[in-house]
XYZ file of C-alpha atoms in Angstrom:
675
model
C 0.000 0.000 0.000
C 0.972 3.663 -0.370
C 1.490 5.411 2.978
C 1.839 9.167 3.430
C 2.848 10.143 6.957
C 3.049 13.787 8.046
C 4.037 14.874 4.538
C 4.881 18.532 3.914
C 5.303 19.843 0.364
C 6.334 23.348 -0.636
C 6.670 25.159 -3.922
C 8.921 28.166 -3.283
C 7.455 29.853 -0.203
C 3.972 28.400 -0.654
C 3.022 25.408 1.498
C 0.952 23.038 -0.658
C 0.576 20.202 1.867
C 1.102 20.709 5.587
C 1.816 17.539 7.629
C -0.793 15.418 5.840
C -1.261 11.674 6.187
C -3.176 9.179 4.052
C -3.194 5.522 3.037
C -4.026 4.104 -0.402
C -4.681 0.366 -0.479
C -3.748 -1.961 -3.359
C -6.343 -2.039 -6.115
C -8.106 1.173 -5.085
C -9.116 3.650 -7.773
C -8.503 7.098 -6.306
C -9.727 10.463 -7.555
C -7.367 13.290 -6.508
C -9.341 16.550 -6.506
C -8.890 20.166 -5.485
C -8.779 23.655 -6.937
C -6.208 24.535 -9.604
C -2.928 25.222 -7.804
C -3.909 23.232 -4.690
C -0.985 20.805 -5.112
C -2.428 17.820 -7.003
C 0.316 17.659 -9.642
C 2.959 18.219 -6.951
C 1.659 15.176 -5.062
C 1.937 13.200 -8.313
C 5.530 14.416 -8.646
C 6.229 13.137 -5.128
C 4.781 9.718 -5.960
C 6.766 9.328 -9.180
C 10.000 10.463 -7.556
C 10.522 13.732 -9.433
C 9.863 15.796 -6.284
C 11.104 15.185 -2.730
C 9.099 15.821 0.412
C 10.012 18.788 2.609
C 8.947 16.878 5.697
C 7.470 13.560 6.798
C 7.778 10.201 5.090
C 6.032 8.257 2.363
C 6.255 4.673 1.176
C 5.425 3.007 -2.135
C 6.067 -0.762 -2.356
C 9.467 -1.220 -3.971
C 8.275 -3.999 -6.294
C 5.400 -1.968 -7.744
C 5.682 -1.034 -11.414
C 4.507 2.499 -12.125
C 3.029 3.893 -15.334
C 2.081 7.448 -16.218
C 1.555 9.572 -19.308
C 4.773 11.224 -20.493
C 4.263 14.980 -20.874
C 6.840 15.501 -23.631
C 5.628 15.690 -27.217
C 7.056 12.634 -29.046
C 9.115 13.375 -32.180
C 9.792 10.081 -33.917
C 9.408 8.423 -37.308
C 8.163 5.246 -35.590
C 4.702 4.099 -36.593
C 1.898 4.698 -34.118
C 1.615 0.939 -33.499
C 5.344 0.443 -32.840
C 5.457 3.524 -30.586
C 2.687 2.168 -28.363
C 4.067 -1.389 -28.317
C 7.355 0.069 -27.025
C 5.440 1.242 -23.950
C 5.304 -2.372 -22.711
C 8.459 -2.220 -20.605
C 8.218 -5.863 -19.563
C 8.173 -6.938 -23.214
C 11.064 -4.603 -24.058
C 13.154 -6.073 -21.239
C 12.445 -9.612 -22.453
C 13.409 -8.657 -26.014
C 16.658 -7.132 -24.729
C 17.483 -10.340 -22.812
C 16.814 -12.403 -25.944
C 19.123 -10.199 -28.029
C 21.842 -10.503 -25.388
C 21.442 -14.293 -25.214
C 21.563 -14.638 -29.001
C 24.666 -12.453 -29.174
C 26.364 -14.766 -26.662
C 25.012 -17.918 -28.353
C 23.746 -19.137 -24.950
C 21.138 -21.803 -25.706
C 19.749 -22.008 -22.187
C 19.477 -18.217 -21.920
C 17.771 -18.097 -25.331
C 15.201 -20.654 -24.154
C 14.529 -18.689 -20.974
C 14.241 -15.459 -22.974
C 11.669 -17.002 -25.316
C 9.721 -18.196 -22.289
C 9.839 -14.666 -20.838
C 8.623 -13.245 -24.150
C 5.673 -15.608 -24.100
C 4.853 -14.625 -20.510
C 5.100 -10.946 -21.492
C 2.459 -11.455 -24.196
C 4.700 -10.976 -27.231
C 2.286 -13.015 -29.381
C -0.534 -10.464 -29.079
C 1.347 -7.268 -28.164
C 0.661 -5.628 -31.530
C -3.035 -6.485 -31.357
C -3.266 -5.071 -27.811
C -1.503 -1.874 -28.839
C -3.729 -1.392 -31.867
C -6.845 -1.981 -29.781
C -5.698 0.832 -27.466
C -4.992 3.146 -30.400
C -8.354 2.490 -32.038
C -10.167 2.866 -28.715
C -8.657 6.334 -28.284
C -10.169 7.515 -31.552
C -7.654 6.791 -34.286
C -8.674 5.345 -37.642
C -7.473 1.969 -38.860
C -5.519 3.566 -41.702
C -3.477 5.582 -39.205
C -2.025 2.623 -37.300
C 1.116 2.613 -39.448
C 1.491 6.373 -39.857
C 4.623 7.926 -38.276
C 4.053 9.529 -34.890
C 5.387 12.945 -35.896
C 2.794 13.233 -38.692
C 0.025 13.717 -36.104
C -0.937 17.008 -34.479
C -0.033 17.686 -30.843
C -3.322 16.548 -29.299
C -3.189 13.252 -31.157
C 0.397 12.602 -30.141
C -0.676 13.063 -26.520
C -3.324 10.390 -27.123
C -0.522 8.096 -28.278
C 1.352 8.883 -25.046
C -1.801 7.870 -23.135
C -2.056 4.617 -25.121
C 1.631 3.946 -24.384
C 1.006 4.404 -20.647
C -1.978 2.034 -20.754
C 0.153 -0.486 -22.655
C 2.736 -0.568 -19.869
C 2.124 -3.371 -17.299
C 1.711 -1.571 -13.997
C 0.708 -1.932 -10.368
C 0.275 1.857 -10.024
C -1.170 4.030 -12.791
C -0.975 7.829 -12.462
C -3.196 9.852 -14.814
C -3.151 13.659 -14.747
C -6.162 15.082 -16.644
C -6.318 12.159 -19.119
C -9.579 13.413 -20.672
C -8.316 16.818 -21.863
C -7.410 15.647 -25.372
C -10.285 13.179 -25.763
C -13.649 13.396 -27.466
C -16.700 11.799 -25.898
C -16.307 8.544 -27.847
C -12.714 8.054 -26.678
C -13.676 9.131 -23.143
C -16.385 6.465 -22.910
C -13.911 3.837 -24.119
C -11.269 4.975 -21.589
C -13.793 4.730 -18.751
C -14.566 1.123 -19.674
C -10.830 0.302 -19.838
C -10.051 1.868 -16.460
C -12.998 0.114 -14.803
C -11.312 -3.185 -15.728
C -7.849 -2.066 -14.564
C -6.842 -4.269 -11.617
C -3.971 -2.185 -10.243
C -3.984 0.943 -8.095
C -5.180 3.989 -10.019
C -4.731 7.630 -8.998
C -6.345 10.103 -11.380
C -6.584 13.897 -11.431
C -9.675 15.040 -13.296
C -12.268 17.812 -13.273
C -14.898 15.666 -15.020
C -17.380 14.565 -12.352
C -19.024 11.803 -14.434
C -15.616 10.393 -15.347
C -14.600 10.372 -11.673
C -17.903 8.752 -10.694
C -17.356 6.018 -13.288
C -13.741 5.052 -12.528
C -13.017 5.866 -8.851
C -14.072 4.403 -5.499
C -11.966 6.618 -3.201
C -11.546 10.403 -3.204
C -8.612 12.405 -1.849
C -9.436 16.096 -1.461
C -6.760 18.798 -1.178
C -7.964 22.006 0.431
C -6.075 24.664 2.398
C -2.923 22.487 2.543
C -4.889 19.567 4.043
C -5.476 16.159 2.483
C -8.717 14.377 3.386
C -9.725 10.859 2.359
C -13.344 10.005 1.554
C -14.695 6.562 0.734
C -16.613 6.614 -2.549
C -16.593 8.394 -5.889
C -16.984 12.120 -6.503
C -20.757 12.244 -5.982
C -20.347 10.413 -2.663
C -17.564 12.852 -1.739
C -19.875 15.818 -2.340
C -22.535 14.242 -0.141
C -20.112 13.363 2.674
C -18.362 16.722 2.534
C -21.654 18.618 2.731
C -22.591 16.592 5.812
C -19.131 17.178 7.301
C -19.260 20.935 6.749
C -22.773 21.141 8.179
C -21.713 19.171 11.262
C -18.567 21.285 11.683
C -20.531 24.523 11.399
C -23.125 23.309 13.914
C -20.418 22.197 16.357
C -18.567 25.488 15.897
C -21.733 27.508 16.593
C -22.481 25.483 19.741
C -18.923 25.889 20.985
C -19.039 29.634 20.364
C -22.219 29.822 22.467
C -20.499 27.903 25.270
C -17.396 30.119 25.073
C -19.562 33.246 25.189
C -21.434 31.882 28.215
C -18.193 31.066 30.071
C -16.628 34.402 29.179
C -19.735 36.233 30.348
C -19.530 34.433 33.742
C -15.814 35.270 34.029
C -16.329 38.931 33.169
C -19.203 39.236 35.624
C -17.757 37.443 38.674
C -13.941 37.589 38.432
C -13.861 40.659 40.724
C -16.153 39.142 43.379
C -14.352 37.325 46.175
C -17.228 34.891 46.738
C -17.184 33.819 43.084
C -13.455 34.099 42.325
C -12.833 30.364 42.593
C -15.686 29.532 40.170
C -14.518 32.240 37.766
C -10.954 30.887 37.840
C -12.157 27.349 37.097
C -13.976 28.656 34.016
C -10.833 30.457 32.859
C -8.970 27.125 33.008
C -11.851 25.394 31.194
C -11.547 27.918 28.377
C -7.792 27.389 28.185
C -8.167 23.597 28.004
C -10.958 23.699 25.421
C -9.946 22.337 21.999
C -11.261 24.943 19.624
C -13.335 23.889 16.606
C -12.320 25.764 13.468
C -14.999 27.732 11.639
C -15.979 26.576 8.146
C -13.800 28.542 5.746
C -15.098 27.420 2.375
C -13.005 28.467 -0.592
C -14.483 31.411 -2.434
C -16.828 30.249 -5.167
C -16.309 31.603 -8.686
C -19.476 32.886 -10.344
C -20.232 34.950 -13.424
C -23.146 35.590 -15.747
C -23.728 36.370 -19.401
C -25.217 39.773 -20.006
C -28.639 40.159 -21.558
C -28.321 40.192 -25.386
C -29.198 43.442 -27.115
C -31.574 41.578 -29.449
C -32.636 38.023 -30.280
C -33.098 37.414 -34.024
C -35.332 34.463 -34.805
C -34.213 32.343 -36.531
C -30.636 32.914 -35.470
C -29.339 31.300 -38.646
C -30.458 28.939 -41.406
C -28.177 26.368 -43.053
C -29.502 25.575 -46.526
C -28.108 22.543 -48.388
C -24.590 23.436 -47.267
C -21.355 21.463 -47.513
C -18.662 21.975 -44.878
C -14.992 21.057 -45.005
C -11.580 22.592 -45.564
C -9.261 23.563 -48.382
C -5.642 22.530 -48.667
C -2.862 25.009 -49.450
C -3.205 24.317 -53.180
C -6.931 25.124 -53.072
C -8.234 21.550 -53.197
C -11.477 21.128 -51.236
C -12.084 18.221 -48.880
C -15.748 17.868 -47.984
C -16.623 16.461 -44.570
C -20.333 17.276 -44.222
C -22.792 17.309 -47.138
C -26.350 18.520 -47.723
C -26.688 20.047 -44.246
C -30.194 21.437 -43.771
C -30.694 22.861 -40.279
C -31.978 25.993 -38.582
C -31.136 27.513 -35.197
C -33.898 29.253 -33.260
C -33.685 31.823 -30.482
C -33.338 30.240 -27.041
C -32.338 26.750 -28.214
C -29.833 24.687 -26.225
C -28.149 22.355 -28.724
C -25.539 19.731 -27.841
C -23.464 18.631 -30.849
C -22.556 14.941 -30.692
C -20.473 12.799 -32.993
C -17.643 10.321 -32.971
C -14.117 11.630 -33.251
C -13.162 13.044 -36.641
C -16.695 13.348 -37.964
C -16.632 17.148 -38.286
C -18.064 18.672 -35.098
C -15.421 21.392 -34.856
C -15.615 22.013 -38.613
C -19.345 22.662 -38.254
C -18.807 25.057 -35.331
C -15.916 26.880 -37.039
C -18.003 27.447 -40.157
C -20.927 28.841 -38.166
C -18.410 31.013 -36.250
C -17.204 32.474 -39.587
C -13.731 30.980 -39.107
C -14.206 28.881 -42.263
C -16.396 29.387 -45.325
C -18.927 26.755 -46.448
C -17.798 24.840 -49.533
C -21.310 24.886 -50.995
C -24.815 26.032 -50.094
C -25.682 28.951 -47.823
C -25.501 29.885 -44.150
C -27.962 32.762 -43.680
C -27.602 34.759 -40.461
C -30.441 36.572 -38.714
C -30.256 40.351 -38.552
C -28.214 41.436 -35.545
C -26.617 38.012 -34.931
C -23.750 38.394 -32.434
C -21.620 35.264 -32.019
C -19.522 34.460 -28.957
C -17.047 31.747 -29.985
C -14.991 29.662 -27.561
C -12.340 27.884 -29.643
C -11.158 24.399 -28.701
C -7.614 25.774 -28.629
C -7.740 28.933 -26.495
C -4.648 30.352 -28.212
C -6.621 30.546 -31.464
C -8.107 33.770 -30.066
C -5.405 34.818 -27.555
C -2.013 36.451 -28.083
C 0.629 34.742 -25.895
C 2.791 37.857 -25.520
C -0.087 40.119 -24.397
C -1.590 40.305 -20.911
C -5.304 40.149 -19.958
C -5.608 43.933 -19.655
C -4.183 44.433 -23.151
C -6.654 41.885 -24.520
C -9.559 43.736 -22.924
C -8.345 47.179 -24.065
C -8.050 45.931 -27.637
C -11.474 44.276 -27.463
C -13.089 47.470 -26.102
C -11.585 49.466 -28.987
C -12.783 46.934 -31.565
C -16.331 47.023 -30.241
C -16.339 50.823 -30.102
C -17.811 53.112 -27.470
C -20.794 51.653 -25.630
C -22.450 53.657 -22.885
C -23.500 50.478 -21.129
C -19.952 49.127 -21.051
C -17.451 51.574 -19.449
C -14.037 51.042 -21.028
C -11.675 53.045 -18.817
C -8.651 51.054 -17.663
C -9.903 50.895 -14.074
C -13.291 49.639 -15.305
C -11.530 46.920 -17.300
C -9.397 45.990 -14.270
C -12.544 45.706 -12.142
C -14.204 43.578 -14.804
C -11.197 41.225 -15.014
C -11.236 41.002 -11.221
C -14.730 39.503 -11.406
C -13.123 36.632 -13.367
C -10.410 36.147 -10.701
C -7.727 38.192 -12.515
C -6.677 40.300 -9.555
C -3.629 42.397 -8.689
C -0.591 41.764 -10.878
C -2.356 38.991 -12.816
C -3.847 41.577 -15.203
C -0.256 42.317 -16.319
C 0.870 38.675 -16.617
C 1.544 37.452 -20.160
C -1.039 34.985 -21.439
C 1.679 32.599 -22.607
C 2.797 32.036 -19.004
C -0.728 31.312 -17.734
C -2.252 27.920 -16.952
C -4.867 26.378 -19.204
C -7.620 27.210 -16.713
C -6.579 30.878 -16.562
C -6.566 31.130 -20.361
C -10.044 29.591 -20.503
C -11.341 32.116 -17.935
C -9.892 34.977 -19.994
C -11.653 33.718 -23.135
C -14.920 33.531 -21.167
C -14.391 37.087 -19.916
C -13.878 38.317 -23.475
C -16.988 36.494 -24.702
C -19.175 37.879 -21.899
C -17.959 41.426 -22.658
C -19.212 41.140 -26.274
C -22.850 40.527 -25.196
C -23.437 37.696 -27.724
C -26.847 36.260 -28.531
C -25.421 32.988 -29.950
C -22.769 31.081 -27.983
C -20.633 28.565 -29.906
C -18.616 26.602 -27.365
C -16.110 24.012 -28.588
C -14.808 22.017 -25.581
C -14.994 24.979 -23.160
C -14.274 22.913 -20.033
C -10.761 21.759 -20.968
C -8.497 22.853 -18.076
C -11.393 24.258 -16.002
C -11.670 22.998 -12.425
C -14.935 21.646 -11.066
C -15.992 24.900 -9.399
C -15.507 26.875 -12.632
C -17.373 24.200 -14.610
C -20.279 24.517 -12.191
C -20.200 28.307 -12.597
C -20.236 27.918 -16.394
C -23.191 25.533 -16.191
C -25.193 27.989 -14.061
C -24.317 30.919 -16.354
C -25.338 29.008 -19.493
C -28.669 28.016 -17.972
C -29.404 31.659 -17.151
C -28.270 32.922 -20.574
C -31.221 34.252 -22.577
C -29.707 33.613 -26.009
C -28.930 30.416 -27.915
C -26.229 27.881 -27.014
C -24.495 25.396 -29.327
C -22.130 23.183 -27.325
C -19.468 20.616 -28.236
C -18.130 18.963 -25.083
C -16.964 15.672 -23.620
C -18.207 16.867 -20.198
C -21.428 14.908 -19.885
C -22.448 16.704 -16.682
C -22.375 20.014 -18.599
C -24.250 18.540 -21.580
C -26.948 17.105 -19.312
C -27.303 20.353 -17.345
C -27.430 22.716 -20.321
C -28.726 20.994 -23.482
C -32.298 19.996 -24.178
C -31.728 18.686 -27.713
C -28.862 17.104 -29.629
C -27.533 17.102 -33.162
C -25.569 14.083 -34.377
C -22.660 14.760 -36.712
C -21.748 11.601 -38.598
C -21.854 9.657 -41.852
C -21.172 12.869 -43.721
C -24.223 14.748 -42.475
C -25.903 16.521 -39.562
C -29.252 15.437 -38.142
C -31.239 15.277 -34.904
C -30.365 12.623 -32.307
C -33.533 11.260 -30.730
C -31.973 9.540 -27.712
C -30.273 10.878 -24.599
C -26.605 10.798 -23.574
C -26.913 7.291 -22.138
C -28.171 6.054 -25.517
C -25.283 7.833 -27.191
C -22.719 6.274 -24.843
C -24.057 2.794 -25.596
C -23.866 3.568 -29.297
C -20.227 4.685 -28.969
C -19.204 1.574 -27.011
C -20.886 -0.663 -29.575
C -19.081 1.133 -32.396
C -15.709 0.936 -30.631
C -16.160 -2.777 -29.968
C -17.128 -3.414 -33.568
C -14.113 -1.536 -34.923
C -11.704 -3.384 -32.623
C -13.114 -6.760 -33.562
C -12.965 -5.999 -37.285
C -9.461 -4.616 -36.918
C -8.326 -7.734 -35.074
C -9.812 -10.176 -37.579
C -8.580 -8.192 -40.572
C -4.951 -8.690 -39.551
C -3.861 -5.098 -39.404
C -0.183 -5.638 -38.718
C 0.775 -4.751 -42.285
C 0.394 -1.186 -43.422
C -1.163 -2.138 -46.767
C -3.855 -4.189 -45.050
C -4.592 -1.281 -42.739
C -4.931 1.146 -45.643
C -7.263 -1.166 -47.522
C -9.344 -1.859 -44.432
C -9.939 1.861 -43.977
C -12.378 1.832 -46.886
C -14.701 -0.626 -45.163
C -14.086 -0.122 -41.455
C -13.989 3.639 -41.129
C -15.492 5.387 -44.184
C -14.878 8.852 -42.754
C -13.393 11.918 -44.336
C -10.266 13.011 -42.490
C -10.591 16.559 -41.110
C -7.700 18.782 -40.216
C -6.683 20.997 -37.300
C -8.747 20.692 -34.122
C -11.082 18.136 -35.688
C -8.468 15.434 -35.996
C -5.151 14.272 -37.413
C -4.142 15.417 -40.840
C -4.339 12.842 -43.584
C -1.868 12.707 -46.467
C -4.741 12.422 -48.912
C -8.444 12.983 -48.498
C -10.770 10.012 -48.334
C -13.704 9.988 -50.764
C -16.877 11.334 -49.155
C -19.191 8.729 -47.605
C -22.548 8.023 -49.250
C -25.464 10.028 -47.883
C -27.836 7.789 -45.936
C -31.315 8.241 -44.594
C -30.404 9.258 -41.030
C -33.859 8.517 -39.595
C -33.946 4.989 -41.062
C -30.415 4.351 -39.867
C -31.322 5.474 -36.342
C -34.353 3.200 -36.374
C -32.234 0.212 -37.403
C -29.603 1.073 -34.808
C -32.272 1.349 -32.115
C -33.717 -2.059 -33.053
C -30.247 -3.598 -32.927
C -29.527 -2.069 -29.521
C -32.892 -3.199 -28.176
C -32.385 -6.788 -29.342
C -28.882 -6.850 -27.859
C -30.118 -5.366 -24.579
C -32.801 -8.070 -24.254
C -30.212 -10.758 -24.882
C -27.735 -9.319 -22.405
C -30.179 -8.375 -19.632
C -30.327 -11.793 -17.858
C -26.546 -12.151 -18.157
C -25.995 -8.693 -16.639
C -28.432 -9.443 -13.819
C -26.613 -12.653 -12.904
C -23.281 -10.838 -13.195
C -24.520 -8.136 -10.803
C -25.654 -10.782 -8.296
C -22.230 -12.432 -8.467
C -20.469 -9.079 -7.987
C -22.529 -8.374 -4.873
C -21.892 -11.823 -3.449
C -18.148 -11.592 -4.172
C -18.041 -8.312 -2.278
C -19.808 -9.943 0.683
C -17.389 -12.882 0.618
C -14.377 -10.555 0.444
C -15.622 -8.729 3.529
C -16.274 -12.032 5.319
C -12.785 -13.338 4.512
C -11.203 -10.111 5.697
C -13.116 -10.312 8.984
C -12.163 -13.957 9.539
C -8.506 -13.331 8.716
C -8.474 -10.478 11.221
C -10.014 -12.712 13.893
C -7.348 -15.358 13.313
C -4.661 -12.822 14.244
C -6.226 -12.492 17.704
C -5.951 -14.928 20.656
C -8.815 -17.446 20.274
C -9.937 -20.691 21.831
C -9.076 -23.821 19.778
C -12.772 -24.339 18.907
C -13.067 -20.770 17.622
C -9.896 -21.166 15.565
C -11.282 -24.325 13.957
C -14.625 -22.634 13.245
C -12.895 -19.630 11.643
C -10.774 -21.946 9.507
C -13.823 -23.880 8.249
C -15.716 -20.680 7.442
C -12.676 -19.184 5.700
C -12.259 -22.287 3.519
C -15.959 -22.262 2.621
C -15.808 -18.584 1.676
C -12.671 -19.153 -0.421
C -14.223 -22.135 -2.219
C -17.401 -20.184 -2.985
C -15.317 -17.252 -4.221
C -13.400 -19.493 -6.628
C -16.644 -20.976 -7.982
C -18.243 -17.570 -8.464
C -15.150 -16.178 -10.165
C -15.240 -19.038 -12.674
C -18.908 -18.304 -13.368
C -18.095 -14.568 -13.666
C -15.532 -15.323 -16.373
C -18.007 -17.552 -18.230
C -20.664 -14.831 -18.178
C -18.209 -12.147 -19.294
C -17.063 -14.276 -22.221
C -20.668 -14.996 -23.176
C -21.546 -11.283 -23.050
C -18.536 -10.339 -25.185
C -19.481 -12.953 -27.759
C -23.085 -11.758 -27.853
C -21.999 -8.135 -28.248
C -19.584 -8.985 -31.044
């Protein structure tokens, strides 16, 4: 287990953790949460050995293998598949031993090395690596592309796949969802739920934390507190804790006031001096309860739009895509026929690379439609949050310079004072206080950049908000503030996000971007998640059976497995040549067929899932019973009690083994049915 004992961590003069203690047991999945700057990444640095404690002691089992996502951007001509396979350190060590044995012509060593390679899973290493790559959103035709041909976000996905490929007892993940779309996020959740080692993850996505963690460590005011349960359970327990602390504090303050009143009244009276002195000592001995000092909540609101055109815009038989440097057009979305009304809350869904960001960029006037028309309502004012904040920010400028320039561009507005002090006050409402207004944007954290973009959008008084992954780098408190502000906004919202909590809170209808078109999605987010998992499973199975080790096979398989046009920039990795556009299908008929397929599969899997749930509950009961019996056997017991404990422990172990066998049978049967 991992043991932290009276740990103190400092960064310069700031104390991040002050004499904190905690224990993390083997196999626990831990969510590490706290405000930006609270010390989460510093605690990770302590665990991986890149930072030393300033006080106290911590222990990580020496034999544990650790895996984490490398933060450097890989620059290599290796193929994506080979790069991820190289993340399996156990396999690499076995291959090195084999090479050494062959160089020395040592027959026995060669035999042992081949045995080690088999144990390390050399026979299916490539298939495992490619399954990870495909699960994280890559196309089959990209498995053999060199790593340095991908954009930065996609190379970070390869670093994540490489970390997952590494056999580990301890997996450290720092904001693993930042570069993922919803389809890859759903796949990652399923993978981490099956991970048997100890997981510690930093994330600001509450649904992700709920899905993959069962313990929460909260950093606040240099303290580290452990809570049993996922993030939702943490919120519940913390609310109860704060309420209890506040109640106890109020009661103690009443008692202190009563004692002090007695002392003040009777300390000068000889007949009461002894009683007064005893109360003075009682006050001195009293262990004071601290008042609840909750961290200041961040809130903001969008200003009332000057007008609300209706419709906001109309897309008439339009084609969206991009043009290469030589002017060649690559079409991603065809025959788009949609309208946006005043007050709508639209969530834009779609698997990775289907064109969500291309759609938003075109509506935001960042790109021109390749065909058709996008007609804007009179007085349309767009507030655009780009997926990459630096698309709209200048790294060398500071927040005040951004606001001054924006105020000049918008011109004089009596309702919006634009004096420097007014702009400073406005930035202060977005937590840019003191010298921060003069800090260069390039030196700011991702969360600070995102808050500056929000401040600039609010200042413009938009009536249509186009938000492309606005929650990347935002902490949970700021995400909650954004959710509240969007719900109170009187204009129209179009939102692309992998934050399902935000989508659920804000959107009341969804568009599905896929198969070369844009149409309504009739289901909810749970339906969409099931659809994504089914698609990911299908692609992995087809990739595995198609034998994708050779690059030519992968390129050919692309035509049948993933008939998607390859977008550029924020939408996905750049392709050397554009794929032909997919055929236009009847979206409603396709959704009906998909729904029938999902319903039939759900009926087939329901009894298997029910039995699996019963087994899971019973296994948990047996694990608790075994733990209790093993603890009893460490205590002095009568011979009869020892014998009884032994019999009960054997029975529990035998039942556990039987249930685990049945669990494996059911899991295999469910996988076969799903495939």
